[in-house]
Tab-separated table of C-alpha atoms and ligand atoms in Angstrom:
chain	number	residue	atom	x	y	z
M	1	MET	CA	85.911	100.688	37.496
M	2	ILE	CA	87.930	100.068	40.310
M	3	LEU	CA	87.959	101.381	44.139
M	4	VAL	CA	91.272	101.284	45.586
M	5	THR	CA	91.707	102.764	49.047
M	6	GLY	CA	95.466	103.131	50.515
M	7	GLY	CA	96.283	104.191	46.668
M	8	ALA	CA	98.506	107.399	47.949
M	9	GLY	CA	100.439	104.718	50.390
M	10	PHE	CA	103.680	102.491	49.204
M	11	ILE	CA	102.119	99.375	47.689
M	12	GLY	CA	98.249	100.978	46.541
M	13	SER	CA	100.403	104.066	44.493
M	14	ASN	CA	102.614	101.293	42.980
M	15	PHE	CA	99.473	99.337	42.240
M	16	ILE	CA	97.739	102.262	40.915
M	17	LEU	CA	100.526	103.219	38.989
M	18	ASP	CA	100.914	99.657	37.576
M	19	CYS	CA	97.645	99.469	36.640
M	20	LEU	CA	96.941	102.564	34.364
M	21	ARG	CA	100.728	101.608	32.370
M	22	VAL	CA	98.774	98.544	31.134
M	23	CYS	CA	94.893	99.209	31.007
M	24	ASP	CA	92.237	102.133	30.724
M	25	GLU	CA	90.071	101.204	33.759
M	26	PRO	CA	89.325	104.252	35.759
M	27	ILE	CA	90.251	103.721	39.236
M	28	VAL	CA	88.773	106.011	42.637
M	29	ASN	CA	91.413	106.211	45.376
M	30	LEU	CA	90.555	107.026	48.766
M	31	ASP	CA	92.884	108.109	51.304
M	32	ALA	CA	93.310	110.036	54.277
M	33	LEU	CA	96.429	110.606	53.365
M	34	THR	CA	97.730	109.996	56.923
M	35	TYR	CA	101.589	110.168	57.286
M	36	ALA	CA	102.277	107.582	55.048
M	37	GLY	CA	99.750	108.789	52.370
M	38	ASN	CA	101.678	111.318	49.966
M	39	MET	CA	100.568	112.637	46.709
M	40	ASP	CA	104.147	112.735	45.598
M	41	ASN	CA	103.746	108.863	44.707
M	42	LEU	CA	100.996	110.105	42.444
M	43	SER	CA	102.767	112.381	40.297
M	44	ALA	CA	103.171	110.897	37.048
M	45	ILE	CA	99.428	110.386	36.537
M	46	ALA	CA	98.531	114.531	38.067
M	47	GLY	CA	95.796	115.202	35.567
M	48	ASP	CA	95.195	111.822	34.142
M	49	ASP	CA	91.172	111.551	34.341
M	50	ARG	CA	91.223	107.818	34.219
M	51	HIS	CA	92.479	108.529	38.458
M	52	ILE	CA	89.933	110.156	40.686
M	53	PHE	CA	91.175	111.000	44.296
M	54	VAL	CA	88.632	111.040	47.063
M	55	HIS	CA	90.653	112.426	50.067
M	56	GLY	CA	88.690	110.443	52.770
M	57	ASP	CA	88.443	108.216	55.535
M	58	ILE	CA	87.351	104.331	55.136
M	59	CYS	CA	85.901	104.591	58.723
M	60	ASP	CA	83.304	107.109	56.939
M	61	ALA	CA	80.405	105.028	56.377
M	62	PRO	CA	78.375	107.636	54.478
M	63	LEU	CA	81.292	108.893	52.370
M	64	VAL	CA	81.876	104.768	51.408
M	65	ALA	CA	78.439	104.445	50.334
M	66	ARG	CA	78.322	107.035	48.686
M	67	LEU	CA	81.362	106.623	46.859
M	68	LEU	CA	80.116	103.002	45.812
M	69	GLU	CA	76.664	104.379	44.296
M	70	ILE	CA	78.245	107.222	42.419
M	71	HIS	CA	81.492	104.997	40.576
M	72	ARG	CA	79.965	101.793	40.951
M	73	PRO	CA	83.154	99.843	40.955
M	74	ARG	CA	83.487	96.472	39.768
M	75	ALA	CA	86.262	95.508	42.083
M	76	ILE	CA	87.411	97.190	45.731
M	77	VAL	CA	91.090	96.969	46.375
M	78	HIS	CA	91.542	97.707	50.159
M	79	PHE	CA	95.212	98.216	51.018
M	80	ALA	CA	94.781	101.604	53.459
M	81	ALA	CA	95.892	100.565	57.016
M	82	GLU	CA	98.275	101.439	59.568
M	83	SER	CA	101.268	99.669	58.130
M	84	HIS	CA	104.202	99.771	60.835
M	85	VAL	CA	104.735	97.705	63.396
M	86	ASP	CA	106.912	99.815	65.656
M	87	ARG	CA	104.330	102.532	65.659
M	88	SER	CA	101.632	99.913	66.323
M	89	ILE	CA	103.772	99.249	69.717
M	90	LEU	CA	104.219	102.912	70.699
M	91	GLY	CA	100.826	104.008	70.119
M	92	PRO	CA	98.096	100.920	69.056
M	93	ALA	CA	94.519	102.626	69.202
M	94	GLU	CA	94.682	103.994	65.530
M	95	PHE	CA	95.547	100.047	64.302
M	96	LEU	CA	92.499	99.085	65.816
M	97	ARG	CA	90.718	101.683	64.156
M	98	THR	CA	91.613	101.878	60.545
M	99	ASN	CA	92.689	98.307	59.973
M	100	VAL	CA	89.503	96.991	61.854
M	101	GLN	CA	86.680	99.280	62.097
M	102	GLY	CA	87.719	101.266	58.767
M	103	THR	CA	87.802	97.092	57.014
M	104	PHE	CA	84.314	96.333	58.554
M	105	THR	CA	82.944	99.634	57.492
M	106	LEU	CA	84.022	99.113	54.157
M	107	LEU	CA	82.797	95.255	54.069
M	108	ASP	CA	79.381	96.487	55.424
M	109	ALA	CA	79.210	99.058	52.412
M	110	ALA	CA	80.033	97.069	50.261
M	111	ARG	CA	77.386	94.489	51.075
M	112	THR	CA	74.721	96.664	50.550
M	113	PHE	CA	76.186	97.594	47.611
M	114	TYR	CA	76.503	94.118	46.108
M	115	ASN	CA	73.143	93.046	47.299
M	116	ALA	CA	71.478	95.680	44.845
M	117	LEU	CA	73.882	94.175	42.031
M	118	SER	CA	72.386	92.462	39.099
M	119	VAL	CA	73.131	89.105	38.611
M	120	GLU	CA	75.916	89.657	36.378
M	121	GLU	CA	77.027	92.512	37.917
M	122	LYS	CA	76.734	89.987	41.243
M	123	ALA	CA	78.811	87.196	39.445
M	124	ALA	CA	81.675	89.672	38.497
M	125	PHE	CA	82.177	91.612	41.522
M	126	ARG	CA	84.890	91.032	43.827
M	127	PHE	CA	86.542	92.549	47.233
M	128	LEU	CA	90.014	92.106	47.430
M	129	HIS	CA	91.517	92.353	50.933
M	130	VAL	CA	95.187	92.935	51.169
M	131	SER	CA	96.913	91.404	53.869
M	132	THR	CA	100.195	90.322	55.441
M	133	ASP	CA	102.107	86.924	56.325
M	134	GLU	CA	102.337	88.751	59.950
M	135	VAL	CA	99.242	87.339	61.050
M	136	TYR	CA	100.490	83.881	61.232
M	137	GLY	CA	103.182	84.809	64.056
M	138	THR	CA	106.718	83.240	63.639
M	139	LEU	CA	108.534	80.661	62.476
M	140	ALA	CA	111.358	78.610	64.210
M	141	SER	CA	114.641	78.605	62.028
M	142	ASP	CA	113.418	74.811	60.570
M	143	ASP	CA	109.636	75.253	60.676
M	144	ALA	CA	107.988	74.990	56.929
M	145	PRO	CA	107.019	78.203	55.792
M	146	PHE	CA	103.544	79.418	55.878
M	147	ARG	CA	100.682	78.004	53.864
M	148	GLU	CA	97.023	79.343	53.967
M	149	GLU	CA	96.223	76.850	56.082
M	150	THR	CA	98.802	77.681	58.873
M	151	PRO	CA	96.820	78.742	62.055
M	152	TYR	CA	96.758	82.434	62.799
M	153	ALA	CA	98.755	83.220	65.640
M	154	PRO	CA	99.652	87.169	65.779
M	155	ASN	CA	102.108	88.993	68.077
M	156	SER	CA	101.695	92.611	67.362
M	157	PRO	CA	99.132	95.185	67.813
M	158	TYR	CA	99.808	95.485	63.979
M	159	SER	CA	99.665	91.764	63.391
M	160	ALA	CA	96.288	91.688	65.382
M	161	SER	CA	94.651	93.919	64.044
M	162	LYS	CA	95.302	92.751	60.489
M	163	ALA	CA	94.061	89.280	61.748
M	164	ALA	CA	91.046	90.591	63.153
M	165	SER	CA	90.540	92.554	59.150
M	166	ASP	CA	91.039	89.007	57.825
M	167	HIS	CA	88.497	86.920	60.166
M	168	PHE	CA	85.790	90.277	59.232
M	169	VAL	CA	86.871	89.463	55.355
M	170	ARG	CA	85.949	85.575	55.881
M	171	ALA	CA	83.281	86.111	58.011
M	172	TYR	CA	81.720	88.371	55.166
M	173	TYR	CA	81.801	86.010	52.759
M	174	HIS	CA	80.657	82.789	54.677
M	175	THR	CA	77.848	84.938	56.356
M	176	PHE	CA	76.460	87.428	53.628
M	177	GLY	CA	78.126	85.640	50.359
M	178	LEU	CA	80.129	88.687	49.595
M	179	PRO	CA	82.966	87.491	47.064
M	180	THR	CA	85.591	88.580	48.610
M	181	ILE	CA	89.428	87.383	48.177
M	182	THR	CA	92.437	87.905	50.572
M	183	THR	CA	95.854	87.725	49.861
M	184	ASN	CA	98.982	87.241	52.614
M	185	CYS	CA	101.920	89.276	51.404
M	186	SER	CA	105.868	88.673	52.908
M	187	ASN	CA	107.751	92.326	53.026
M	188	ASN	CA	107.767	94.494	50.217
M	189	TYR	CA	110.549	96.789	48.784
M	190	GLY	CA	110.624	99.390	46.042
M	191	PRO	CA	109.950	102.877	45.264
M	192	TYR	CA	107.909	105.079	47.115
M	193	GLN	CA	108.418	103.153	50.129
M	194	PHE	CA	108.321	105.754	53.538
M	195	PRO	CA	111.557	105.672	54.999
M	196	GLU	CA	110.235	104.205	58.867
M	197	LYS	CA	110.802	100.949	57.024
M	198	LEU	CA	114.061	98.690	57.178
M	199	ILE	CA	115.323	99.094	53.284
M	200	PRO	CA	114.519	102.915	52.751
M	201	LEU	CA	115.361	103.536	56.101
M	202	MET	CA	119.131	101.870	55.955
M	203	ILE	CA	119.164	103.547	52.469
M	204	LEU	CA	118.549	107.127	53.781
M	205	ASN	CA	120.394	106.789	57.041
M	206	ALA	CA	123.680	105.598	55.045
M	207	LEU	CA	123.686	108.632	52.167
M	208	GLN	CA	123.356	111.044	55.238
M	209	GLY	CA	126.450	109.135	57.244
M	210	LYS	CA	124.010	108.077	60.145
M	211	SER	CA	124.041	104.967	62.225
M	212	LEU	CA	122.073	102.030	60.799
M	213	PRO	CA	120.250	101.153	63.485
M	214	VAL	CA	119.922	97.077	63.536
M	215	TYR	CA	117.290	95.886	65.815
M	216	GLY	CA	118.639	92.935	68.544
M	217	ASP	CA	121.076	90.471	67.078
M	218	GLY	CA	119.756	91.411	63.313
M	219	ARG	CA	119.470	87.323	62.365
M	220	GLN	CA	115.509	88.086	62.276
M	221	VAL	CA	114.606	86.822	58.866
M	222	ARG	CA	112.097	88.636	56.513
M	223	ASP	CA	110.962	87.085	52.596
M	224	TRP	CA	111.352	89.942	50.564
M	225	LEU	CA	109.013	90.586	47.454
M	226	TYR	CA	109.654	93.754	45.041
M	227	VAL	CA	106.363	95.556	44.945
M	228	SER	CA	105.841	95.492	41.587
M	229	ASP	CA	105.310	91.840	41.857
M	230	HIS	CA	103.193	91.930	44.606
M	231	CYS	CA	100.923	94.035	42.897
M	232	SER	CA	100.861	91.377	39.574
M	233	GLY	CA	99.645	88.915	42.790
M	234	ILE	CA	97.017	91.243	43.691
M	235	ARG	CA	95.783	91.913	40.055
M	236	LYS	CA	95.985	88.072	39.275
M	237	ALA	CA	93.816	87.255	42.609
M	238	MET	CA	91.103	89.727	42.112
M	239	GLU	CA	90.912	88.745	37.738
M	240	ALA	CA	91.287	84.839	38.552
M	241	GLY	CA	90.950	84.157	42.167
M	242	THR	CA	88.518	82.067	43.536
M	243	PRO	CA	85.825	84.131	46.004
M	244	GLY	CA	86.071	82.753	49.793
M	245	GLU	CA	89.795	82.160	48.883
M	246	THR	CA	92.996	83.014	50.258
M	247	TYR	CA	96.396	83.557	48.519
M	248	ASN	CA	99.964	83.474	49.932
M	249	ILE	CA	102.176	85.725	47.890
M	250	GLY	CA	106.088	85.854	48.412
M	251	GLY	CA	109.185	85.818	46.674
M	252	LEU	CA	110.773	82.711	48.148
M	253	ASN	CA	113.342	84.668	49.088
M	254	GLU	CA	114.524	84.476	52.738
M	255	LYS	CA	117.090	87.038	54.113
M	256	LYS	CA	118.545	88.207	57.795
M	257	ASN	CA	118.519	91.635	58.674
M	258	ILE	CA	122.041	92.061	58.615
M	259	GLU	CA	122.361	90.551	55.257
M	260	ILE	CA	119.637	93.514	53.784
M	261	VAL	CA	121.738	95.758	55.664
M	262	GLN	CA	124.966	94.890	53.926
M	263	ALA	CA	123.652	94.197	50.823
M	264	VAL	CA	122.296	97.735	50.743
M	265	CYS	CA	125.798	99.251	52.029
M	266	THR	CA	127.712	97.421	49.380
M	267	LEU	CA	125.622	98.664	46.510
M	268	LEU	CA	125.631	101.999	47.955
M	269	ASP	CA	129.813	101.824	47.791
M	270	GLU	CA	129.209	100.812	44.200
M	271	LEU	CA	127.102	103.442	43.157
M	272	ARG	CA	127.460	106.413	45.677
M	273	PRO	CA	130.975	105.979	47.156
M	274	SER	CA	131.460	107.458	50.515
M	275	ALA	CA	134.789	109.374	50.896
M	276	ASP	CA	134.858	108.460	54.696
M	277	GLY	CA	134.848	104.643	53.507
M	278	PRO	CA	132.291	101.832	53.250
M	279	TYR	CA	128.907	102.342	54.458
M	280	ALA	CA	128.901	99.035	56.435
M	281	ARG	CA	131.017	101.014	59.388
M	282	LEU	CA	127.918	102.927	60.106
M	283	ILE	CA	125.908	99.391	60.987
M	284	SER	CA	125.050	99.881	64.815
M	285	PHE	CA	123.282	97.046	66.973
M	286	VAL	CA	120.518	98.766	68.656
M	287	GLN	CA	117.369	97.579	71.256
M	288	ASP	CA	115.133	95.031	70.073
M	289	ARG	CA	111.646	95.233	69.280
M	290	PRO	CA	109.629	94.051	71.792
M	291	GLY	CA	108.271	90.608	71.090
M	292	HIS	CA	110.238	90.537	67.555
M	293	ASP	CA	108.920	87.932	65.359
M	294	ARG	CA	112.080	86.287	64.318
M	295	ARG	CA	111.280	84.343	61.094
M	296	TYR	CA	108.673	84.899	58.683
M	297	ALA	CA	108.332	82.949	55.187
M	298	ILE	CA	105.724	82.309	52.639
M	299	ASN	CA	105.016	79.169	50.675
M	300	PRO	CA	103.152	81.067	47.357
M	301	SER	CA	102.809	77.465	45.469
M	302	LYS	CA	99.038	77.968	45.782
M	303	ILE	CA	98.655	81.187	43.594
M	304	MET	CA	101.504	79.843	41.175
M	305	ARG	CA	99.986	77.028	40.773
M	306	GLU	CA	96.389	78.050	40.376
M	307	LEU	CA	96.746	81.914	39.116
M	308	GLY	CA	99.905	81.040	37.340
M	309	TRP	CA	101.597	84.089	39.260
M	310	GLU	CA	105.157	84.433	39.667
M	311	PRO	CA	108.315	87.263	40.250
M	312	GLN	CA	109.735	88.700	37.921
M	313	GLU	CA	112.294	90.238	40.122
M	314	THR	CA	115.210	88.434	42.464
M	315	PHE	CA	116.568	90.210	44.856
M	316	GLU	CA	119.654	91.108	43.182
M	317	THR	CA	117.596	92.772	40.173
M	318	GLY	CA	115.072	94.316	42.669
M	319	ILE	CA	117.445	95.951	45.178
M	320	ARG	CA	119.030	97.327	42.833
M	321	LYS	CA	116.414	99.271	41.272
M	322	THR	CA	115.509	100.284	44.296
M	323	ILE	CA	118.426	101.814	45.312
M	324	GLN	CA	118.588	103.566	42.355
M	325	TRP	CA	115.156	104.947	42.154
M	326	TYR	CA	115.865	106.260	45.839
M	327	LEU	CA	119.715	108.082	44.406
M	328	SER	CA	117.412	109.694	41.502
M	329	ASN	CA	114.521	111.049	43.085
M	330	SER	CA	115.847	112.954	46.022
M	331	ASN	CA	112.900	115.635	45.874
M	332	TRP	CA	110.568	112.802	46.626
M	333	VAL	CA	112.925	111.982	49.578
M	334	LYS	CA	112.965	115.654	50.791
M	335	GLY	CA	109.251	115.442	50.869
M	336	VAL	CA	109.056	112.819	52.918
M	337	THR	CA	111.786	113.236	55.622
M	338	SER	CA	110.902	116.691	56.602
M	339	GLY	CA	108.658	117.477	59.737
M	340	GLU	CA	106.363	114.556	61.099
M	341	TYR	CA	109.474	112.227	59.735
M	342	GLN	CA	111.554	113.694	62.368
M	343	ASN	CA	109.680	113.604	65.090
M	344	TRP	CA	109.297	109.853	64.323
M	345	VAL	CA	112.955	109.177	64.590
M	346	GLN	CA	113.112	110.477	67.885
M	347	LYS	CA	110.589	108.928	69.278
M	348	ASN	CA	111.718	105.130	67.856
M	349	TYR	CA	115.711	105.964	67.778
M	350	VAL	CA	116.431	107.623	71.142
M	351	ARG	CA	115.365	105.384	73.507
M	352	ARG	CA	116.920	102.044	71.296
M	353	GLY	CA	120.164	103.529	72.006
M	354	GLY	CA	120.160	104.478	68.405
M	355	ALA	CA	120.307	108.059	68.624
M	356	GLU	CA	122.282	109.504	65.130
M	357	ARG	CA	125.505	110.415	64.943
O	1	LIG	P1	101.594	102.503	53.958
O	1	LIG	O1	101.512	102.633	55.001
O	1	LIG	O2	102.651	102.872	52.884
O	1	LIG	O3	100.092	103.200	53.033
O	1	LIG	C1	98.910	103.064	53.659
O	1	LIG	C2	98.355	104.300	53.238
O	1	LIG	O4	96.892	104.160	53.865
O	1	LIG	C3	98.315	105.563	53.181
O	1	LIG	O5	97.929	105.943	51.738
O	1	LIG	C4	97.154	105.932	54.274
O	1	LIG	O6	97.503	107.439	53.663
O	1	LIG	C5	96.088	105.074	54.040
O	1	LIG	N1	95.164	105.282	55.311
O	1	LIG	C6	95.746	105.057	56.448
O	1	LIG	N2	94.740	105.279	57.439
O	1	LIG	C7	93.249	105.416	56.389
O	1	LIG	C8	92.296	105.762	56.837
O	1	LIG	N3	91.599	105.687	57.784
O	1	LIG	N4	91.252	105.681	55.684
O	1	LIG	C9	91.974	106.110	54.271
O	1	LIG	N5	92.958	105.739	54.178
O	1	LIG	C10	94.177	105.058	54.965
O	1	LIG	O7	101.218	101.005	53.832
O	1	LIG	P2	102.038	100.133	52.692
O	1	LIG	O8	103.263	99.389	52.928
O	1	LIG	O9	101.459	100.574	51.205
O	1	LIG	O10	100.474	98.717	52.781
O	1	LIG	C11	99.383	98.586	52.301
O	1	LIG	C12	98.821	97.378	52.648
O	1	LIG	O11	99.548	96.411	52.636
O	1	LIG	C13	98.582	97.279	54.370
O	1	LIG	O12	97.055	96.877	54.349
O	1	LIG	C14	99.299	96.422	54.465
O	1	LIG	O13	98.976	95.573	55.699
O	1	LIG	C15	99.618	95.336	53.322
O	1	LIG	N6	101.015	94.563	53.369
O	1	LIG	C16	101.955	96.011	53.360
O	1	LIG	C17	103.037	94.851	53.257
O	1	LIG	C18	104.694	95.562	53.255
O	1	LIG	O14	106.096	94.997	53.227
O	1	LIG	N7	104.364	97.017	53.034
O	1	LIG	C19	103.547	93.504	53.131
O	1	LIG	C20	102.362	92.700	53.001
O	1	LIG	C21	101.068	93.545	53.450
O	2	LIG	O1	105.636	90.882	56.834
O	2	LIG	C1	105.024	91.578	55.885
O	2	LIG	C2	105.212	93.056	56.769
O	2	LIG	O2	106.654	93.598	56.575
O	2	LIG	C3	104.055	94.259	56.196
O	2	LIG	O3	102.720	93.577	56.565
O	2	LIG	C4	104.056	95.692	57.353
O	2	LIG	O4	103.205	96.359	56.813
O	2	LIG	C5	105.617	95.929	56.565
O	2	LIG	O5	105.926	96.977	57.931
O	2	LIG	C6	106.617	94.721	57.167
O	2	LIG	O6	106.758	94.485	58.648
O	2	LIG	P1	108.479	94.438	59.234
O	2	LIG	O7	108.052	94.912	60.912
O	2	LIG	O8	108.905	92.892	58.976
O	2	LIG	O9	108.879	95.677	58.484
O	2	LIG	P2	110.145	96.619	59.110
O	2	LIG	O10	110.495	97.187	57.256
O	2	LIG	O11	109.262	97.472	59.631
O	2	LIG	O12	111.082	95.533	59.848
O	2	LIG	C7	111.775	94.607	58.475
O	2	LIG	C8	112.777	94.126	60.022
O	2	LIG	O13	113.779	94.927	60.224
O	2	LIG	C9	112.258	93.635	61.407
O	2	LIG	O14	112.674	92.157	61.621
O	2	LIG	C10	112.781	94.553	61.964
O	2	LIG	C11	113.998	95.378	61.283
O	2	LIG	N1	114.438	96.169	61.505
O	2	LIG	C12	113.096	97.610	61.304
O	2	LIG	C13	113.546	98.480	61.325
O	2	LIG	C14	112.769	99.998	60.852
O	2	LIG	C15	115.624	96.648	61.760
O	2	LIG	O15	116.529	95.849	62.284
O	2	LIG	N2	116.061	98.020	62.271
O	2	LIG	C16	114.283	99.636	61.693
O	2	LIG	O16	115.291	100.736	61.834
């Protein structure tokens, strides 16, 4: 039994679906179903006894303790978080609560649970904390990519909250001996990503003939990884990683934002051409994100060398699969783009001068 937190979000749901495709080990999924949590992501396993969904908050200590006692997992895989940098700029408090207080609550409950395990159970137990490359801050164009030893220098409320959670995880290993492992991954993309993030936002805006809002000069660099490759890295780290260690995960795939948006436009021109002409006509440069990190890049050689992980998708294969998925899943898209999503679009883009056409 594995306890997953945040398993109704983008990466967590991909992780659960991938796991249950290859293995019958049951999964308890604790998720608060915030705006980012969506049971439609898990519709393929609706009614599957191997998936036990619990609607609840990771900050709820009695609930977390009860779940550990009842289900007695051999591992906790912790995805639950507030994950969007722009939202952390407009409302940082929730990031402190979920990402820091929530991670602390889980760690503390895990410590109590772990202490009462047998010697054999202790040896097998893992707390896998899913973190981000953003904790390392920003790189200049000629800097070497982030390594596990790169000093932390978070620049947004989101990355500061993730950095704080990483530090608590580290402290629980060193002080209490809880067998923790942290993964720090670069930008993910793929099916079920909420369209507040760059790639799905651009796909869906283009299909609706709306403007494609590129922040600043669009020359910021991100290191993109297809989501199932991130999930396989997490599984490797959980099964074979060394307690107390951290592993950077990335696809060796640095691209400027404008290149990503152009790639999305070109593929849509091929797969769903518009009568109004090439989608790139919709690109519009808008007011930049405050404190916008210029470049992220991951050196994944440790997880490749020590755990034998390597990504299966190139950017070309991954982005094609992703666009095809969004084109084939219009009901899912309809579900996530109503209601709260429209409020977010107004709040984030109108003030940037990126109001929809
Ligand atoms: P997401 O925003 O899509 O999903 C987050 C999930 O957590 C949602 O299902 C939400 O309902 C749940 N959640 C939020 N607050 C909760 C709470 N208090 N209690 C229980 N559940 C709660 O996020 P994602 O993109 O899937 O990211 C998952 C994890 O991976 C995060 O920790 C994020 O920091 C990390 N990460 C993300 C990326 C990326 O590119 N998306 C890259 C590296 C690391
Ligand atoms: O690096 C890992 C991180 O990647 C994760 O920890 C975060 O959870 C995840 O959200 C992501 O953070 P980013 O801020 O890099 O992702 P986002 O998709 O929001 O933005 C990617 C880049 O695109 C960034 O440089 C900002 C830019 N951008 C984004 C949006 C939403 C735009 O130019 N226009 C947009 O409308």
